[in-house]
Amino acid sequence: MSELQTSIAALRKSYERAELDEAASHADPLQQFDQWLNEAIAAQVPEPNAMTLATVGSDLRPSTRIVLVKGYDARGLVFYTNYESRKGQELAGNPYAALQFHWVELERVVRIEGVVEKATAAESDAYYDSRPLDSRIGAWASPQSRVISGRGVLVANAAKYGAQFLLKPPRPPHWGGYRLVPTDWQFWQGRKSRLHDRLRYRQDGGGWVRERLAP
């Protein structure tokens, strides 16, 4: 084992910022998530809306990437991307996915599992139109997840579509929103001595069952 590996193995942190108690948590996981996300925003955590998205392809190999949640309500959590990307192709074949938020500064993790569906065209249009012009052109310019010969391809594509659409690019047919409809939530709060708080909410009929899991 190298000296660097030895130093990594020795890294330790004591989690002592907060606690997560059944009695003090919300009965509805969406309300608990809303509280924690707003606390992360108030604490000025870097990119509090960043989340890891995990999907599984037809070869049964999982893959992850970071996406940004752009909305959430009782229907689920919404993010936007290229439908022809690797994640889009994997979701087309297997709509089950998982999300994870990690707010390091608050010693908190939220894990969400569920089924993914496409957002409506109206939702995707509205969000696309709200984006900066460069981002709207970028959705046309980038053949996401495909091999390209160099950055010049992206620059040339951006120039081409910028000249074509000027200030009013339409939403590309291959770009839009997804909504993950949760079936399982987990909220993890770091605690001292590795005796972390971990609450799971699972669907039971028309409601949610809240239960504590061993960390």
mmCIF file of N, CA, C and O in Angstrom, residues 85-172:
data_model
loop_
_atom_site.group_PDB
_atom_site.id
_atom_site.type_symbol
_atom_site.label_atom_id
_atom_site.label_comp_id
_atom_site.label_asym_id
_atom_site.label_seq_id
_atom_site.Cartn_x
_atom_site.Cartn_y
_atom_site.Cartn_z
ATOM 1 N N SER A 85 -28.905 11.138 -25.079
ATOM 2 C CA SER A 85 -27.691 10.880 -24.328
ATOM 3 C C SER A 85 -27.714 9.461 -23.765
ATOM 4 O O SER A 85 -28.719 8.739 -23.873
ATOM 5 N N ARG A 86 -26.628 9.068 -23.143
ATOM 6 C CA ARG A 86 -26.590 7.721 -22.548
ATOM 7 C C ARG A 86 -27.698 7.552 -21.513
ATOM 8 O O ARG A 86 -28.393 6.529 -21.497
ATOM 9 N N LYS A 87 -27.880 8.550 -20.654
ATOM 10 C CA LYS A 87 -28.922 8.441 -19.650
ATOM 11 C C LYS A 87 -30.300 8.338 -20.290
ATOM 12 O O LYS A 87 -31.166 7.578 -19.824
ATOM 13 N N GLY A 88 -30.509 9.113 -21.366
ATOM 14 C CA GLY A 88 -31.789 9.064 -22.057
ATOM 15 C C GLY A 88 -32.055 7.700 -22.669
ATOM 16 O O GLY A 88 -33.170 7.163 -22.586
ATOM 17 N N GLN A 89 -31.042 7.120 -23.278
ATOM 18 C CA GLN A 89 -31.198 5.795 -23.875
ATOM 19 C C GLN A 89 -31.434 4.733 -22.801
ATOM 20 O O GLN A 89 -32.248 3.817 -22.985
ATOM 21 N N GLU A 90 -30.726 4.856 -21.673
ATOM 22 C CA GLU A 90 -30.922 3.877 -20.608
ATOM 23 C C GLU A 90 -32.306 4.008 -19.981
ATOM 24 O O GLU A 90 -32.953 3.000 -19.667
ATOM 25 N N LEU A 91 -32.784 5.230 -19.809
ATOM 26 C CA LEU A 91 -34.120 5.427 -19.246
ATOM 27 C C LEU A 91 -35.206 4.946 -20.201
ATOM 28 O O LEU A 91 -36.266 4.489 -19.765
ATOM 29 N N ALA A 92 -34.946 5.032 -21.503
ATOM 30 C CA ALA A 92 -35.925 4.541 -22.477
ATOM 31 C C ALA A 92 -36.088 3.035 -22.361
ATOM 32 O O ALA A 92 -37.185 2.498 -22.561
ATOM 33 N N GLY A 93 -34.994 2.334 -22.028
ATOM 34 C CA GLY A 93 -35.060 0.890 -21.907
ATOM 35 C C GLY A 93 -35.409 0.406 -20.519
ATOM 36 O O GLY A 93 -35.957 -0.684 -20.351
ATOM 37 N N ASN A 94 -35.083 1.211 -19.511
ATOM 38 C CA ASN A 94 -35.337 0.847 -18.117
ATOM 39 C C ASN A 94 -35.650 2.123 -17.348
ATOM 40 O O ASN A 94 -34.742 2.864 -16.995
ATOM 41 N N PRO A 95 -36.915 2.408 -17.055
ATOM 42 C CA PRO A 95 -37.287 3.694 -16.466
ATOM 43 C C PRO A 95 -37.019 3.814 -14.972
ATOM 44 O O PRO A 95 -37.298 4.857 -14.386
ATOM 45 N N TYR A 96 -36.474 2.774 -14.348
ATOM 46 C CA TYR A 96 -36.182 2.852 -12.914
ATOM 47 C C TYR A 96 -34.838 3.539 -12.696
ATOM 48 O O TYR A 96 -33.854 3.219 -13.356
ATOM 49 N N ALA A 97 -34.806 4.471 -11.748
ATOM 50 C CA ALA A 97 -33.587 5.247 -11.516
ATOM 51 C C ALA A 97 -33.508 5.651 -10.054
ATOM 52 O O ALA A 97 -34.456 5.468 -9.278
ATOM 53 N N ALA A 98 -32.353 6.201 -9.680
ATOM 54 C CA ALA A 98 -32.142 6.673 -8.312
ATOM 55 C C ALA A 98 -31.448 8.026 -8.350
ATOM 56 O O ALA A 98 -30.643 8.302 -9.243
ATOM 57 N N LEU A 99 -31.762 8.854 -7.353
ATOM 58 C CA LEU A 99 -31.147 10.166 -7.194
ATOM 59 C C LEU A 99 -30.475 10.236 -5.830
ATOM 60 O O LEU A 99 -30.921 9.592 -4.878
ATOM 61 N N GLN A 100 -29.429 11.047 -5.741
ATOM 62 C CA GLN A 100 -28.795 11.278 -4.442
ATOM 63 C C GLN A 100 -28.297 12.707 -4.340
ATOM 64 O O GLN A 100 -27.573 13.187 -5.214
ATOM 65 N N PHE A 101 -28.711 13.373 -3.264
ATOM 66 C CA PHE A 101 -28.184 14.684 -2.894
ATOM 67 C C PHE A 101 -27.196 14.479 -1.753
ATOM 68 O O PHE A 101 -27.476 13.720 -0.819
ATOM 69 N N HIS A 102 -26.048 15.151 -1.823
ATOM 70 C CA HIS A 102 -25.061 15.070 -0.749
ATOM 71 C C HIS A 102 -24.648 16.480 -0.377
ATOM 72 O O HIS A 102 -23.909 17.136 -1.109
ATOM 73 N N TRP A 103 -25.160 16.944 0.741
ATOM 74 C CA TRP A 103 -24.827 18.271 1.243
ATOM 75 C C TRP A 103 -23.756 18.096 2.312
ATOM 76 O O TRP A 103 -24.054 17.962 3.509
ATOM 77 N N VAL A 104 -22.509 18.090 1.868
ATOM 78 C CA VAL A 104 -21.373 17.755 2.728
ATOM 79 C C VAL A 104 -21.316 18.666 3.943
ATOM 80 O O VAL A 104 -21.108 18.213 5.078
ATOM 81 N N GLU A 105 -21.498 19.959 3.713
ATOM 82 C CA GLU A 105 -21.351 20.926 4.799
ATOM 83 C C GLU A 105 -22.381 20.707 5.912
ATOM 84 O O GLU A 105 -22.139 21.062 7.066
ATOM 85 N N LEU A 106 -23.529 20.155 5.566
ATOM 86 C CA LEU A 106 -24.579 19.896 6.557
ATOM 87 C C LEU A 106 -24.576 18.459 7.041
ATOM 88 O O LEU A 106 -25.424 18.075 7.851
ATOM 89 N N GLU A 107 -23.638 17.648 6.505
ATOM 90 C CA GLU A 107 -23.528 16.232 6.874
ATOM 91 C C GLU A 107 -24.849 15.506 6.611
ATOM 92 O O GLU A 107 -25.319 14.718 7.424
ATOM 93 N N ARG A 108 -25.408 15.748 5.415
ATOM 94 C CA ARG A 108 -26.705 15.177 5.071
ATOM 95 C C ARG A 108 -26.686 14.544 3.682
ATOM 96 O O ARG A 108 -26.014 15.043 2.772
ATOM 97 N N VAL A 109 -27.427 13.471 3.547
ATOM 98 C CA VAL A 109 -27.630 12.804 2.267
ATOM 99 C C VAL A 109 -29.111 12.502 2.119
ATOM 100 O O VAL A 109 -29.773 12.091 3.087
ATOM 101 N N VAL A 110 -29.638 12.696 0.924
ATOM 102 C CA VAL A 110 -30.995 12.267 0.591
ATOM 103 C C VAL A 110 -30.910 11.338 -0.608
ATOM 104 O O VAL A 110 -30.307 11.688 -1.625
ATOM 105 N N ARG A 111 -31.495 10.155 -0.475
ATOM 106 C CA ARG A 111 -31.531 9.184 -1.568
ATOM 107 C C ARG A 111 -32.986 8.966 -1.970
ATOM 108 O O ARG A 111 -33.864 8.831 -1.116
ATOM 109 N N ILE A 112 -33.221 8.919 -3.269
ATOM 110 C CA ILE A 112 -34.587 8.785 -3.783
ATOM 111 C C ILE A 112 -34.580 7.754 -4.905
ATOM 112 O O ILE A 112 -33.757 7.838 -5.823
ATOM 113 N N GLU A 113 -35.493 6.808 -4.838
ATOM 114 C CA GLU A 113 -35.646 5.813 -5.893
ATOM 115 C C GLU A 113 -37.052 5.925 -6.475
ATOM 116 O O GLU A 113 -38.001 6.290 -5.780
ATOM 117 N N GLY A 114 -37.185 5.590 -7.763
ATOM 118 C CA GLY A 114 -38.499 5.657 -8.359
ATOM 119 C C GLY A 114 -38.490 5.373 -9.842
ATOM 120 O O GLY A 114 -37.515 4.860 -10.399
ATOM 121 N N VAL A 115 -39.588 5.705 -10.468
ATOM 122 C CA VAL A 115 -39.795 5.493 -11.898
ATOM 123 C C VAL A 115 -39.724 6.841 -12.605
ATOM 124 O O VAL A 115 -40.283 7.830 -12.129
ATOM 125 N N VAL A 116 -39.046 6.868 -13.738
ATOM 126 C CA VAL A 116 -38.859 8.115 -14.476
ATOM 127 C C VAL A 116 -39.770 8.159 -15.689
ATOM 128 O O VAL A 116 -39.913 7.171 -16.414
ATOM 129 N N GLU A 117 -40.402 9.301 -15.886
ATOM 130 C CA GLU A 117 -41.240 9.544 -17.063
ATOM 131 C C GLU A 117 -40.839 10.885 -17.661
ATOM 132 O O GLU A 117 -40.238 11.718 -16.990
ATOM 133 N N LYS A 118 -41.172 11.091 -18.917
ATOM 134 C CA LYS A 118 -40.874 12.382 -19.537
ATOM 135 C C LYS A 118 -41.824 13.456 -19.029
ATOM 136 O O LYS A 118 -43.011 13.202 -18.805
ATOM 137 N N ALA A 119 -41.287 14.650 -18.842
ATOM 138 C CA ALA A 119 -42.134 15.799 -18.539
ATOM 139 C C ALA A 119 -42.957 16.137 -19.775
ATOM 140 O O ALA A 119 -42.649 15.699 -20.891
ATOM 141 N N THR A 120 -44.001 16.907 -19.588
ATOM 142 C CA THR A 120 -44.831 17.279 -20.730
ATOM 143 C C THR A 120 -44.070 18.232 -21.642
ATOM 144 O O THR A 120 -43.117 18.903 -21.224
ATOM 145 N N ALA A 121 -44.493 18.285 -22.894
ATOM 146 C CA ALA A 121 -43.864 19.201 -23.854
ATOM 147 C C ALA A 121 -43.992 20.646 -23.386
ATOM 148 O O ALA A 121 -43.066 21.448 -23.544
ATOM 149 N N ALA A 122 -45.136 20.973 -22.774
ATOM 150 C CA ALA A 122 -45.343 22.341 -22.287
ATOM 151 C C ALA A 122 -44.364 22.681 -21.175
ATOM 152 O O ALA A 122 -43.814 23.794 -21.130
ATOM 153 N N GLU A 123 -44.109 21.734 -20.283
ATOM 154 C CA GLU A 123 -43.133 21.965 -19.213
ATOM 155 C C GLU A 123 -41.739 22.164 -19.784
ATOM 156 O O GLU A 123 -40.998 23.059 -19.367
ATOM 157 N N SER A 124 -41.365 21.297 -20.732
ATOM 158 C CA SER A 124 -40.041 21.393 -21.325
ATOM 159 C C SER A 124 -39.871 22.686 -22.100
ATOM 160 O O SER A 124 -38.816 23.334 -22.048
ATOM 161 N N ASP A 125 -40.915 23.091 -22.831
ATOM 162 C CA ASP A 125 -40.851 24.357 -23.576
ATOM 163 C C ASP A 125 -40.662 25.537 -22.631
ATOM 164 O O ASP A 125 -39.840 26.427 -22.885
ATOM 165 N N ALA A 126 -41.431 25.536 -21.542
ATOM 166 C CA ALA A 126 -41.373 26.662 -20.603
ATOM 167 C C ALA A 126 -39.996 26.774 -19.963
ATOM 168 O O ALA A 126 -39.437 27.880 -19.850
ATOM 169 N N TYR A 127 -39.424 25.643 -19.564
ATOM 170 C CA TYR A 127 -38.100 25.718 -18.950
ATOM 171 C C TYR A 127 -37.042 26.091 -19.986
ATOM 172 O O TYR A 127 -36.167 26.921 -19.714
ATOM 173 N N TYR A 128 -37.119 25.501 -21.170
ATOM 174 C CA TYR A 128 -36.137 25.815 -22.211
ATOM 175 C C TYR A 128 -36.147 27.314 -22.521
ATOM 176 O O TYR A 128 -35.080 27.940 -22.634
ATOM 177 N N ASP A 129 -37.315 27.895 -22.633
ATOM 178 C CA ASP A 129 -37.420 29.321 -22.964
ATOM 179 C C ASP A 129 -36.885 30.217 -21.848
ATOM 180 O O ASP A 129 -36.550 31.385 -22.096
ATOM 181 N N SER A 130 -36.810 29.674 -20.613
ATOM 182 C CA SER A 130 -36.314 30.470 -19.491
ATOM 183 C C SER A 130 -34.791 30.462 -19.396
ATOM 184 O O SER A 130 -34.215 31.240 -18.637
ATOM 185 N N ARG A 131 -34.132 29.618 -20.171
ATOM 186 C CA ARG A 131 -32.675 29.474 -20.074
ATOM 187 C C ARG A 131 -31.962 30.626 -20.805
ATOM 188 O O ARG A 131 -32.525 31.227 -21.733
ATOM 189 N N PRO A 132 -30.724 30.920 -20.424
ATOM 190 C CA PRO A 132 -29.941 31.914 -21.174
ATOM 191 C C PRO A 132 -29.781 31.470 -22.632
ATOM 192 O O PRO A 132 -29.797 30.263 -22.931
ATOM 193 N N LEU A 133 -29.599 32.418 -23.515
ATOM 194 C CA LEU A 133 -29.492 32.115 -24.945
ATOM 195 C C LEU A 133 -28.372 31.117 -25.230
ATOM 196 O O LEU A 133 -28.548 30.178 -26.018
ATOM 197 N N ASP A 134 -27.201 31.299 -24.603
ATOM 198 C CA ASP A 134 -26.083 30.392 -24.849
ATOM 199 C C ASP A 134 -26.436 28.951 -24.482
ATOM 200 O O ASP A 134 -26.019 28.005 -25.164
ATOM 201 N N SER A 135 -27.191 28.778 -23.409
ATOM 202 C CA SER A 135 -27.588 27.433 -22.995
ATOM 203 C C SER A 135 -28.592 26.834 -23.976
ATOM 204 O O SER A 135 -28.557 25.625 -24.251
ATOM 205 N N ARG A 136 -29.475 27.664 -24.504
ATOM 206 C CA ARG A 136 -30.449 27.162 -25.486
ATOM 207 C C ARG A 136 -29.737 26.722 -26.770
ATOM 208 O O ARG A 136 -30.060 25.677 -27.338
ATOM 209 N N ILE A 137 -28.764 27.514 -27.206
ATOM 210 C CA ILE A 137 -27.984 27.130 -28.386
ATOM 211 C C ILE A 137 -27.163 25.876 -28.087
ATOM 212 O O ILE A 137 -27.004 24.982 -28.931
ATOM 213 N N GLY A 138 -26.636 25.795 -26.855
ATOM 214 C CA GLY A 138 -25.831 24.642 -26.470
ATOM 215 C C GLY A 138 -26.587 23.333 -26.560
ATOM 216 O O GLY A 138 -26.003 22.279 -26.853
ATOM 217 N N ALA A 139 -27.890 23.375 -26.317
ATOM 218 C CA ALA A 139 -28.697 22.160 -26.421
ATOM 219 C C ALA A 139 -28.735 21.642 -27.855
ATOM 220 O O ALA A 139 -28.869 20.434 -28.089
ATOM 221 N N TRP A 140 -28.623 22.543 -28.822
ATOM 222 C CA TRP A 140 -28.536 22.159 -30.231
ATOM 223 C C TRP A 140 -27.112 21.735 -30.605
ATOM 224 O O TRP A 140 -26.914 20.819 -31.401
ATOM 225 N N ALA A 141 -26.129 22.403 -30.008
ATOM 226 C CA ALA A 141 -24.748 22.233 -30.456
ATOM 227 C C ALA A 141 -24.099 20.937 -29.986
ATOM 228 O O ALA A 141 -23.189 20.422 -30.645
ATOM 229 N N SER A 142 -24.551 20.404 -28.849
ATOM 230 C CA SER A 142 -23.862 19.248 -28.264
ATOM 231 C C SER A 142 -24.582 17.931 -28.548
ATOM 232 O O SER A 142 -25.689 17.709 -28.052
ATOM 233 N N PRO A 143 -23.961 17.029 -29.310
ATOM 234 C CA PRO A 143 -24.519 15.674 -29.504
ATOM 235 C C PRO A 143 -24.134 14.817 -28.298
ATOM 236 O O PRO A 143 -23.264 13.957 -28.364
ATOM 237 N N GLN A 144 -24.771 15.066 -27.187
ATOM 238 C CA GLN A 144 -24.346 14.546 -25.890
ATOM 239 C C GLN A 144 -24.083 13.045 -25.890
ATOM 240 O O GLN A 144 -24.871 12.276 -26.441
ATOM 241 N N SER A 145 -22.990 12.660 -25.265
ATOM 242 C CA SER A 145 -22.542 11.271 -25.084
ATOM 243 C C SER A 145 -21.934 10.654 -26.339
ATOM 244 O O SER A 145 -21.498 9.501 -26.305
ATOM 245 N N ARG A 146 -21.897 11.381 -27.451
ATOM 246 C CA ARG A 146 -21.314 10.840 -28.677
ATOM 247 C C ARG A 146 -19.845 11.252 -28.798
ATOM 248 O O ARG A 146 -19.437 12.300 -28.287
ATOM 249 N N VAL A 147 -19.052 10.430 -29.468
ATOM 250 C CA VAL A 147 -17.642 10.741 -29.696
ATOM 251 C C VAL A 147 -17.540 11.884 -30.705
ATOM 252 O O VAL A 147 -18.198 11.867 -31.754
ATOM 253 N N ILE A 148 -16.712 12.891 -30.391
ATOM 254 C CA ILE A 148 -16.460 13.984 -31.324
ATOM 255 C C ILE A 148 -14.942 14.135 -31.476
ATOM 256 O O ILE A 148 -14.170 13.697 -30.621
ATOM 257 N N SER A 149 -14.527 14.749 -32.569
ATOM 258 C CA SER A 149 -13.100 14.833 -32.879
ATOM 259 C C SER A 149 -12.371 15.868 -32.030
ATOM 260 O O SER A 149 -11.151 15.811 -31.881
ATOM 261 N N GLY A 150 -13.109 16.826 -31.464
ATOM 262 C CA GLY A 150 -12.464 17.851 -30.657
ATOM 263 C C GLY A 150 -13.461 18.935 -30.283
ATOM 264 O O GLY A 150 -14.610 18.947 -30.751
ATOM 265 N N ARG A 151 -13.027 19.867 -29.427
ATOM 266 C CA ARG A 151 -13.906 20.941 -28.987
ATOM 267 C C ARG A 151 -14.382 21.815 -30.140
ATOM 268 O O ARG A 151 -15.453 22.422 -30.085
ATOM 269 N N GLY A 152 -13.580 21.850 -31.208
ATOM 270 C CA GLY A 152 -13.955 22.657 -32.362
ATOM 271 C C GLY A 152 -15.306 22.283 -32.937
ATOM 272 O O GLY A 152 -15.997 23.125 -33.512
ATOM 273 N N VAL A 153 -15.687 21.007 -32.776
ATOM 274 C CA VAL A 153 -17.004 20.567 -33.256
ATOM 275 C C VAL A 153 -18.109 21.319 -32.526
ATOM 276 O O VAL A 153 -19.075 21.793 -33.135
ATOM 277 N N LEU A 154 -17.951 21.453 -31.221
ATOM 278 C CA LEU A 154 -18.969 22.147 -30.424
ATOM 279 C C LEU A 154 -19.023 23.628 -30.779
ATOM 280 O O LEU A 154 -20.108 24.211 -30.907
ATOM 281 N N VAL A 155 -17.852 24.233 -30.926
ATOM 282 C CA VAL A 155 -17.794 25.659 -31.257
ATOM 283 C C VAL A 155 -18.420 25.924 -32.623
ATOM 284 O O VAL A 155 -19.197 26.873 -32.797
ATOM 285 N N ALA A 156 -18.111 25.049 -33.589
ATOM 286 C CA ALA A 156 -18.668 25.216 -34.932
ATOM 287 C C ALA A 156 -20.179 25.016 -34.916
ATOM 288 O O ALA A 156 -20.927 25.756 -35.581
ATOM 289 N N ASN A 157 -20.642 24.016 -34.172
ATOM 290 C CA ASN A 157 -22.083 23.773 -34.079
ATOM 291 C C ASN A 157 -22.804 24.951 -33.439
ATOM 292 O O ASN A 157 -23.881 25.362 -33.888
ATOM 293 N N ALA A 158 -22.202 25.500 -32.382
ATOM 294 C CA ALA A 158 -22.820 26.642 -31.709
ATOM 295 C C ALA A 158 -22.916 27.837 -32.650
ATOM 296 O O ALA A 158 -23.942 28.536 -32.681
ATOM 297 N N ALA A 159 -21.877 28.060 -33.442
ATOM 298 C CA ALA A 159 -21.901 29.166 -34.397
ATOM 299 C C ALA A 159 -22.962 28.933 -35.465
ATOM 300 O O ALA A 159 -23.690 29.856 -35.847
ATOM 301 N N LYS A 160 -23.068 27.688 -35.933
ATOM 302 C CA LYS A 160 -24.045 27.364 -36.976
ATOM 303 C C LYS A 160 -25.475 27.584 -36.490
ATOM 304 O O LYS A 160 -26.285 28.253 -37.156
ATOM 305 N N TYR A 161 -25.773 27.034 -35.323
ATOM 306 C CA TYR A 161 -27.150 27.153 -34.830
ATOM 307 C C TYR A 161 -27.451 28.560 -34.334
ATOM 308 O O TYR A 161 -28.595 29.024 -34.414
ATOM 309 N N GLY A 162 -26.422 29.267 -33.850
ATOM 310 C CA GLY A 162 -26.629 30.656 -33.471
ATOM 311 C C GLY A 162 -27.008 31.514 -34.656
ATOM 312 O O GLY A 162 -27.903 32.363 -34.578
ATOM 313 N N ALA A 163 -26.341 31.273 -35.776
ATOM 314 C CA ALA A 163 -26.660 32.019 -36.997
ATOM 315 C C ALA A 163 -28.018 31.621 -37.550
ATOM 316 O O ALA A 163 -28.750 32.443 -38.111
ATOM 317 N N GLN A 164 -28.374 30.354 -37.386
ATOM 318 C CA GLN A 164 -29.641 29.860 -37.927
ATOM 319 C C GLN A 164 -30.846 30.376 -37.146
ATOM 320 O O GLN A 164 -31.853 30.791 -37.728
ATOM 321 N N PHE A 165 -30.731 30.365 -35.796
ATOM 322 C CA PHE A 165 -31.892 30.691 -34.963
ATOM 323 C C PHE A 165 -31.855 32.100 -34.386
ATOM 324 O O PHE A 165 -32.865 32.570 -33.861
ATOM 325 N N LEU A 166 -30.691 32.774 -34.444
ATOM 326 C CA LEU A 166 -30.530 34.112 -33.893
ATOM 327 C C LEU A 166 -30.954 34.145 -32.421
ATOM 328 O O LEU A 166 -30.416 33.393 -31.620
ATOM 329 N N LEU A 167 -31.918 34.969 -32.065
ATOM 330 C CA LEU A 167 -32.283 35.130 -30.656
ATOM 331 C C LEU A 167 -33.424 34.228 -30.221
ATOM 332 O O LEU A 167 -33.797 34.237 -29.040
ATOM 333 N N LYS A 168 -33.976 33.421 -31.144
ATOM 334 C CA LYS A 168 -35.163 32.627 -30.792
ATOM 335 C C LYS A 168 -35.020 31.167 -31.215
ATOM 336 O O LYS A 168 -35.781 30.667 -32.057
ATOM 337 N N PRO A 169 -34.062 30.448 -30.646
ATOM 338 C CA PRO A 169 -33.956 29.028 -30.982
ATOM 339 C C PRO A 169 -35.128 28.251 -30.388
ATOM 340 O O PRO A 169 -35.493 28.464 -29.227
ATOM 341 N N PRO A 170 -35.761 27.366 -31.140
ATOM 342 C CA PRO A 170 -36.826 26.531 -30.589
ATOM 343 C C PRO A 170 -36.215 25.404 -29.752
ATOM 344 O O PRO A 170 -35.024 25.105 -29.872
ATOM 345 N N ARG A 171 -37.012 24.788 -28.915
ATOM 346 C CA ARG A 171 -36.499 23.652 -28.150
ATOM 347 C C ARG A 171 -36.211 22.492 -29.093
ATOM 348 O O ARG A 171 -37.068 22.114 -29.876
ATOM 349 N N PRO A 172 -35.001 21.914 -28.998
ATOM 350 C CA PRO A 172 -34.685 20.771 -29.859
ATOM 351 C C PRO A 172 -35.617 19.598 -29.552
ATOM 352 O O PRO A 172 -35.962 19.366 -28.389
#
